Amino acid sequence: MEFPKLPPHSGSVLSVLDMHTGGEPLRIILSGYPEVKGDTILAKRRYVREQLDHLRKVLMFEPRGHYDMYGALLVRSELAEADLGVLFMHNEGYSTMCGHAVIALGRFAVDYGLIKAPTSPETQINIHCPCGLVKAFTQYSNGKTGAVRFHSVPAFAFATDVSVSVPGYGSITVDISYGGALYAFVSSEKFGLDVNKSKTRDLVDAATAVSDAVKSQVKLYHPVSEDLAFLYGTILTDGKDAFSEEPTANVCVFADAQVDRSPTGSGVTARIALQYHKGLIGLNQTRSFKSGATGSVFTGKAIEETTCGDFRAVVVEVTGHAHYSGVASFTQENDDPLRGGFLLR
């Protein structure tokens, strides 16, 4: 039996390649998007949010995606040293940094010829994210790609021991740290929960309550751009912040109560910056971070001191593995009342 190449449809065909990093999905958009206008990567992020957001919903939402789908749209960068630019998307909108996506894109860029002359044992890929230029290094040997490590933008502890009033839980002390996006950090034990064993819904409810409290009670800012001055989510930890050879676990709840299946690349970056700020980890001390959701592991270490505005900061190296899941071509029909996508909450 022969199947037609595409089913009956109207409008453009959206072609994608799906990957995952430690269980966290990444849908890379290959074709079908209109031109993304803007002179800078942040201007392009604003443009897709204001002009093309219906396409995010088509690809991230059901029936083509799901509540926790994540995507990447490749765009032109204004930086001469960048090999590619990227915009990140999720169930609520558009992020400024995504470590699991950078790890996946590190493999993708080499495997799909975006880097014309890959080198062994590693190939460097300069990826321009909305938060800045991120350098990725992909293992490459005998034509095959492997693990990817990346060097973050300057990461810093924004504020420590901040008390917020969380409805249902009272006064909770959190730390806020930046790893390409701003996160609140708090031990799950403060809510009587365990990031490795508690039900995901209970973890989501606690983390979302913290995010809502921080957003309403703490004034956030970023020295480079106001576009970066927002709380992306809350990361619940196992409380094991002091350096150890044993992995420390966490679960990140970001955007609209979206759950990261991986240890969260930008979250690991921010958490290491926080630990370094508190004197709990030194330069080039490699720590393992485990996802409480899937058990997948990233490693990370602070490799260099730097600054970000008035903040003392560090560059963090994060390493992980990404894998391919498949490819798809998505279509729409004009008479489909659900063609634009929907979410079940």
CSV table of C-alpha atoms in Angstrom, one decimal:
chain,number,residue,atom,x,y,z
A,1,MET,CA,0.0,0.0,0.0
A,2,GLU,CA,1.3,3.4,-0.9
A,3,PHE,CA,0.5,6.4,1.3
A,4,PRO,CA,0.3,10.0,-0.1
A,5,LYS,CA,3.2,12.2,0.9
A,6,LEU,CA,0.9,14.6,2.7
A,7,PRO,CA,-2.8,14.4,3.7
A,8,PRO,CA,-5.3,17.0,2.4
A,9,HIS,CA,-4.4,20.3,4.0
A,10,SER,CA,-4.5,24.1,3.6
A,11,GLY,CA,-1.7,26.6,4.2
A,12,SER,CA,2.0,26.0,4.9
A,13,VAL,CA,3.4,22.7,6.0
A,14,LEU,CA,5.4,22.9,9.3
A,15,SER,CA,8.3,20.4,9.2
A,16,VAL,CA,10.1,19.5,12.5
A,17,LEU,CA,12.7,17.3,14.0
A,18,ASP,CA,12.1,16.0,17.5
A,19,MET,CA,14.9,15.3,20.0
A,20,HIS,CA,15.0,15.0,23.8
A,21,THR,CA,17.7,15.8,26.3
A,22,GLY,CA,17.4,13.8,29.5
A,23,GLY,CA,13.8,13.2,28.7
A,24,GLU,CA,12.9,16.9,28.0
A,25,PRO,CA,11.6,17.3,24.5
A,26,LEU,CA,12.9,19.7,21.9
A,27,ARG,CA,11.0,20.2,18.6
A,28,ILE,CA,13.3,21.9,16.2
A,29,ILE,CA,11.4,23.7,13.4
A,30,LEU,CA,13.0,23.0,10.1
A,31,SER,CA,10.6,24.8,7.7
A,32,GLY,CA,7.2,26.4,7.3
A,33,TYR,CA,7.7,29.5,9.4
A,34,PRO,CA,7.5,33.0,7.8
A,35,GLU,CA,10.5,35.3,7.9
A,36,VAL,CA,11.2,36.4,11.5
A,37,LYS,CA,11.9,40.2,11.4
A,38,GLY,CA,14.1,42.2,13.8
A,39,ASP,CA,17.6,43.6,13.9
A,40,THR,CA,18.6,41.8,17.1
A,41,ILE,CA,17.8,38.4,18.6
A,42,LEU,CA,15.7,40.1,21.3
A,43,ALA,CA,13.8,42.0,18.6
A,44,LYS,CA,13.1,38.8,16.8
A,45,ARG,CA,11.8,37.3,20.1
A,46,ARG,CA,9.4,40.2,20.4
A,47,TYR,CA,8.3,39.8,16.8
A,48,VAL,CA,7.4,36.1,17.1
A,49,ARG,CA,5.6,36.8,20.3
A,50,GLU,CA,3.5,39.7,18.8
A,51,GLN,CA,3.1,38.5,15.2
A,52,LEU,CA,3.6,34.7,14.9
A,53,ASP,CA,2.4,33.3,18.2
A,54,HIS,CA,-0.4,31.3,16.5
A,55,LEU,CA,2.3,29.1,15.1
A,56,ARG,CA,3.8,28.4,18.5
A,57,LYS,CA,0.4,27.2,19.6
A,58,VAL,CA,0.0,25.0,16.5
A,59,LEU,CA,3.3,23.2,17.2
A,60,MET,CA,3.4,23.2,21.0
A,61,PHE,CA,-0.2,22.6,21.9
A,62,GLU,CA,-2.3,19.5,21.3
A,63,PRO,CA,-3.1,17.7,19.0
A,64,ARG,CA,0.4,18.0,17.6
A,65,GLY,CA,2.2,18.7,20.9
A,66,HIS,CA,1.3,18.5,24.6
A,67,TYR,CA,1.2,20.7,27.7
A,68,ASP,CA,5.0,20.2,28.3
A,69,MET,CA,6.2,20.5,24.8
A,70,TYR,CA,9.3,22.6,24.0
A,71,GLY,CA,10.5,24.1,20.8
A,72,ALA,CA,13.3,25.8,19.0
A,73,LEU,CA,13.2,28.1,16.0
A,74,LEU,CA,16.4,28.8,14.2
A,75,VAL,CA,16.9,32.4,13.1
A,76,ARG,CA,19.7,34.6,11.7
A,77,SER,CA,21.9,36.2,14.3
A,78,GLU,CA,23.3,39.7,14.2
A,79,LEU,CA,26.6,38.5,15.7
A,80,ALA,CA,29.4,37.7,13.3
A,81,GLU,CA,30.8,35.0,15.5
A,82,ALA,CA,27.5,33.1,15.8
A,83,ASP,CA,27.0,29.9,13.8
A,84,LEU,CA,23.2,30.1,14.4
A,85,GLY,CA,20.6,32.0,16.3
A,86,VAL,CA,17.7,30.4,18.1
A,87,LEU,CA,14.4,31.3,19.7
A,88,PHE,CA,12.9,29.1,22.4
A,89,MET,CA,9.2,28.4,22.9
A,90,HIS,CA,7.0,26.6,25.4
A,91,ASN,CA,3.5,26.4,26.6
A,92,GLU,CA,3.4,30.1,27.8
A,93,GLY,CA,5.6,31.9,25.4
A,94,TYR,CA,9.3,32.4,24.7
A,95,SER,CA,12.3,31.8,27.0
A,96,THR,CA,15.6,33.6,26.9
A,97,MET,CA,17.8,30.5,27.6
A,98,CYS,CA,17.4,26.8,27.4
A,99,GLY,CA,20.3,24.5,28.3
A,100,HIS,CA,18.7,21.2,27.3
A,101,ALA,CA,17.9,22.8,23.9
A,102,VAL,CA,21.5,24.0,23.5
A,103,ILE,CA,22.7,20.5,24.2
A,104,ALA,CA,20.4,19.1,21.5
A,105,LEU,CA,21.2,21.8,19.0
A,106,GLY,CA,24.9,21.0,19.5
A,107,ARG,CA,24.3,17.6,18.0
A,108,PHE,CA,21.8,18.8,15.5
A,109,ALA,CA,24.1,21.5,14.1
A,110,VAL,CA,26.9,19.0,13.4
A,111,ASP,CA,24.7,16.2,12.2
A,112,TYR,CA,22.7,18.3,9.8
A,113,GLY,CA,25.6,20.3,8.2
A,114,LEU,CA,25.1,23.7,9.9
A,115,ILE,CA,28.8,23.4,10.7
A,116,LYS,CA,30.6,23.0,7.4
A,117,ALA,CA,33.9,21.5,8.7
A,118,PRO,CA,33.4,19.7,12.0
A,119,THR,CA,36.5,18.8,14.0
A,120,SER,CA,37.5,15.9,16.3
A,121,PRO,CA,37.4,15.2,19.1
A,122,GLU,CA,35.1,18.2,19.6
A,123,THR,CA,33.4,20.7,17.4
A,124,GLN,CA,32.6,24.2,18.7
A,125,ILE,CA,29.2,25.7,17.8
A,126,ASN,CA,28.4,29.3,18.8
A,127,ILE,CA,24.7,29.6,19.5
A,128,HIS,CA,23.2,33.0,19.9
A,129,CYS,CA,20.3,32.7,22.4
A,130,PRO,CA,18.1,35.6,23.5
A,131,CYS,CA,20.3,35.9,26.7
A,132,GLY,CA,23.5,36.1,24.7
A,133,LEU,CA,26.1,34.0,22.9
A,134,VAL,CA,26.5,30.5,24.3
A,135,LYS,CA,29.4,28.3,23.2
A,136,ALA,CA,28.6,24.6,22.7
A,137,PHE,CA,31.2,21.9,22.2
A,138,THR,CA,30.0,18.6,20.6
A,139,GLN,CA,31.9,15.4,20.8
A,140,TYR,CA,32.6,14.3,17.3
A,141,SER,CA,34.5,11.2,16.2
A,142,ASN,CA,34.4,9.0,13.1
A,143,GLY,CA,31.4,11.0,11.8
A,144,LYS,CA,29.3,10.5,14.9
A,145,THR,CA,28.2,13.0,17.5
A,146,GLY,CA,28.0,12.4,21.3
A,147,ALA,CA,27.8,14.4,24.5
A,148,VAL,CA,27.6,18.2,24.4
A,149,ARG,CA,28.9,20.7,26.9
A,150,PHE,CA,28.2,24.4,26.8
A,151,HIS,CA,29.6,27.6,28.4
A,152,SER,CA,26.9,29.8,29.8
A,153,VAL,CA,26.5,33.5,29.7
A,154,PRO,CA,27.5,35.2,33.0
A,155,ALA,CA,25.5,33.6,35.8
A,156,PHE,CA,24.9,35.2,39.2
A,157,ALA,CA,23.1,35.0,42.5
A,158,PHE,CA,20.4,37.8,42.2
A,159,ALA,CA,19.3,37.6,45.8
A,160,THR,CA,19.6,35.2,48.7
A,161,ASP,CA,17.4,34.5,51.7
A,162,VAL,CA,14.4,36.4,50.4
A,163,SER,CA,11.2,35.9,52.4
A,164,VAL,CA,8.0,35.7,50.5
A,165,SER,CA,4.5,35.0,51.7
A,166,VAL,CA,3.2,31.9,49.9
A,167,PRO,CA,-0.6,31.3,50.3
A,168,GLY,CA,-1.2,28.0,52.1
A,169,TYR,CA,2.4,27.7,53.2
A,170,GLY,CA,3.2,31.0,55.1
A,171,SER,CA,6.5,32.8,54.9
A,172,ILE,CA,9.0,30.9,52.8
A,173,THR,CA,12.7,31.8,52.3
A,174,VAL,CA,14.0,31.4,48.7
A,175,ASP,CA,17.1,32.3,46.7
A,176,ILE,CA,16.9,33.8,43.3
A,177,SER,CA,19.6,33.2,40.7
A,178,TYR,CA,20.3,33.8,37.0
A,179,GLY,CA,21.6,31.2,34.5
A,180,GLY,CA,20.3,32.8,31.3
A,181,ALA,CA,16.9,33.1,33.0
A,182,LEU,CA,15.9,33.9,36.6
A,183,TYR,CA,14.8,31.1,38.9
A,184,ALA,CA,13.7,30.9,42.5
A,185,PHE,CA,15.3,28.0,44.4
A,186,VAL,CA,13.9,26.4,47.5
A,187,SER,CA,14.2,23.0,49.2
A,188,SER,CA,11.1,20.7,48.6
A,189,GLU,CA,11.4,19.7,52.3
A,190,LYS,CA,9.9,23.1,53.3
A,191,PHE,CA,6.7,21.8,51.8
A,192,GLY,CA,7.0,18.3,53.2
A,193,LEU,CA,7.9,17.0,49.7
A,194,ASP,CA,10.6,14.9,48.1
A,195,VAL,CA,11.8,15.8,44.6
A,196,ASN,CA,12.5,12.2,43.9
A,197,LYS,CA,9.4,10.5,45.3
A,198,SER,CA,6.5,13.0,45.6
A,199,LYS,CA,3.7,13.2,43.1
A,200,THR,CA,4.5,15.5,40.2
A,201,ARG,CA,1.2,17.4,40.8
A,202,ASP,CA,2.2,18.2,44.4
A,203,LEU,CA,5.6,19.5,43.3
A,204,VAL,CA,4.0,21.6,40.6
A,205,ASP,CA,1.5,23.1,43.0
A,206,ALA,CA,4.2,24.1,45.5
A,207,ALA,CA,6.6,25.5,42.9
A,208,THR,CA,3.8,27.4,41.2
A,209,ALA,CA,2.8,29.0,44.5
A,210,VAL,CA,6.4,30.1,45.0
A,211,SER,CA,6.7,31.5,41.5
A,212,ASP,CA,3.4,33.5,41.9
A,213,ALA,CA,4.6,34.9,45.2
A,214,VAL,CA,8.0,35.9,43.9
A,215,LYS,CA,6.5,37.5,40.8
A,216,SER,CA,4.1,39.6,42.9
A,217,GLN,CA,6.4,40.5,45.8
A,218,VAL,CA,10.0,40.8,44.5
A,219,LYS,CA,11.2,43.4,42.0
A,220,LEU,CA,13.4,41.7,39.5
A,221,TYR,CA,15.9,43.4,37.1
A,222,HIS,CA,18.8,42.5,34.8
A,223,PRO,CA,21.7,44.7,34.1
A,224,VAL,CA,21.8,43.9,30.4
A,225,SER,CA,18.2,44.1,29.3
A,226,GLU,CA,14.7,44.5,30.7
A,227,ASP,CA,13.7,41.6,28.4
A,228,LEU,CA,15.7,39.3,30.7
A,229,ALA,CA,14.2,40.6,34.0
A,230,PHE,CA,11.4,38.1,34.6
A,231,LEU,CA,11.1,35.0,36.8
A,232,TYR,CA,11.1,31.9,34.5
A,233,GLY,CA,10.2,29.4,37.2
A,234,THR,CA,10.9,27.8,40.5
A,235,ILE,CA,13.3,24.9,41.1
A,236,LEU,CA,12.6,22.6,44.0
A,237,THR,CA,15.8,21.0,45.3
A,238,ASP,CA,16.7,18.1,47.7
A,239,GLY,CA,18.5,20.7,49.8
A,240,LYS,CA,21.9,19.2,49.2
A,241,ASP,CA,23.7,22.3,48.1
A,242,ALA,CA,27.1,21.7,49.7
A,243,PHE,CA,29.6,20.1,47.3
A,244,SER,CA,29.5,16.3,47.2
A,245,GLU,CA,30.5,13.5,44.9
A,246,GLU,CA,26.9,12.3,45.1
A,247,PRO,CA,24.3,13.8,42.7
A,248,THR,CA,21.9,16.4,43.9
A,249,ALA,CA,18.4,16.3,42.6
A,250,ASN,CA,15.9,19.0,41.6
A,251,VAL,CA,12.7,19.5,39.6
A,252,CYS,CA,12.1,22.7,37.6
A,253,VAL,CA,8.6,24.0,37.1
A,254,PHE,CA,8.6,26.9,34.6
A,255,ALA,CA,6.4,28.9,32.3
A,256,ASP,CA,2.8,28.0,32.9
A,257,ALA,CA,3.4,25.1,35.4
A,258,GLN,CA,5.4,23.2,32.8
A,259,VAL,CA,7.6,20.4,34.2
A,260,ASP,CA,11.2,19.9,33.0
A,261,ARG,CA,12.0,16.3,32.5
A,262,SER,CA,15.7,17.0,32.5
A,263,PRO,CA,17.9,18.5,35.3
A,264,THR,CA,17.4,21.9,33.5
A,265,GLY,CA,20.5,23.3,31.8
A,266,SER,CA,19.9,26.9,32.7
A,267,GLY,CA,18.7,25.9,36.1
A,268,VAL,CA,21.9,23.9,36.7
A,269,THR,CA,23.8,27.0,35.6
A,270,ALA,CA,21.9,29.2,38.0
A,271,ARG,CA,22.2,26.7,40.9
A,272,ILE,CA,26.0,26.5,40.5
A,273,ALA,CA,26.2,30.3,40.4
A,274,LEU,CA,24.2,30.3,43.7
A,275,GLN,CA,26.4,27.6,45.3
A,276,TYR,CA,29.5,29.4,44.2
A,277,HIS,CA,28.2,32.7,45.7
A,278,LYS,CA,27.6,30.9,49.0
A,279,GLY,CA,31.1,29.3,49.0
A,280,LEU,CA,29.6,25.8,48.7
A,281,ILE,CA,31.5,24.9,45.5
A,282,GLY,CA,34.8,26.0,44.0
A,283,LEU,CA,36.0,26.7,40.5
A,284,ASN,CA,36.3,23.6,38.4
A,285,GLN,CA,34.6,21.3,41.0
A,286,THR,CA,32.3,19.1,38.9
A,287,ARG,CA,28.9,18.4,40.4
A,288,SER,CA,26.2,16.0,39.1
A,289,PHE,CA,22.6,17.2,39.0
A,290,LYS,CA,19.8,14.6,38.7
A,291,SER,CA,16.3,15.2,37.5
A,292,GLY,CA,13.8,14.2,40.2
A,293,ALA,CA,11.3,13.5,37.3
A,294,THR,CA,13.3,11.1,35.2
A,295,GLY,CA,16.6,10.4,37.0
A,296,SER,CA,18.6,11.8,34.0
A,297,VAL,CA,21.8,13.6,34.9
A,298,PHE,CA,23.7,16.7,33.8
A,299,THR,CA,27.1,17.7,35.1
A,300,GLY,CA,28.2,21.2,35.8
A,301,LYS,CA,31.0,23.3,37.1
A,302,ALA,CA,31.9,27.0,37.5
A,303,ILE,CA,34.9,27.6,35.2
A,304,GLU,CA,35.6,31.3,35.4
A,305,GLU,CA,34.8,34.3,37.4
A,306,THR,CA,33.3,37.3,35.6
A,307,THR,CA,30.8,40.1,36.1
A,308,CYS,CA,27.4,41.0,34.9
A,309,GLY,CA,26.8,44.7,35.6
A,310,ASP,CA,27.4,45.1,39.3
A,311,PHE,CA,26.9,41.4,40.0
A,312,ARG,CA,29.8,39.1,40.6
A,313,ALA,CA,29.2,36.2,38.2
A,314,VAL,CA,30.6,33.0,36.9
A,315,VAL,CA,30.7,31.2,33.6
A,316,VAL,CA,29.3,27.7,34.1
A,317,GLU,CA,29.9,24.6,32.0
A,318,VAL,CA,27.1,22.1,31.7
A,319,THR,CA,27.3,18.7,30.0
A,320,GLY,CA,24.6,16.4,28.9
A,321,HIS,CA,23.4,14.0,26.2
A,322,ALA,CA,20.6,14.5,23.7
A,323,HIS,CA,18.9,11.9,21.4
A,324,TYR,CA,16.8,12.0,18.3
A,325,SER,CA,13.1,11.0,18.4
A,326,GLY,CA,11.9,11.4,14.9
A,327,VAL,CA,10.7,13.8,12.2
A,328,ALA,CA,7.3,15.0,11.2
A,329,SER,CA,5.4,17.3,8.8
A,330,PHE,CA,2.4,19.0,10.4
A,331,THR,CA,-0.6,20.3,8.5
A,332,GLN,CA,-3.9,22.0,9.1
A,333,GLU,CA,-7.3,21.9,7.5
A,334,ASN,CA,-9.5,25.0,7.3
A,335,ASP,CA,-12.6,23.2,8.5
A,336,ASP,CA,-10.9,21.8,11.7
A,337,PRO,CA,-12.2,23.9,14.6
A,338,LEU,CA,-9.1,22.7,16.7
A,339,ARG,CA,-6.5,23.4,14.0
A,340,GLY,CA,-4.9,26.2,16.1
A,341,GLY,CA,-4.2,23.9,19.0
A,342,PHE,CA,-5.5,23.6,22.6
A,343,LEU,CA,-4.3,22.7,26.0
A,344,LEU,CA,-5.9,20.6,28.8
A,345,ARG,CA,-5.1,22.1,32.2
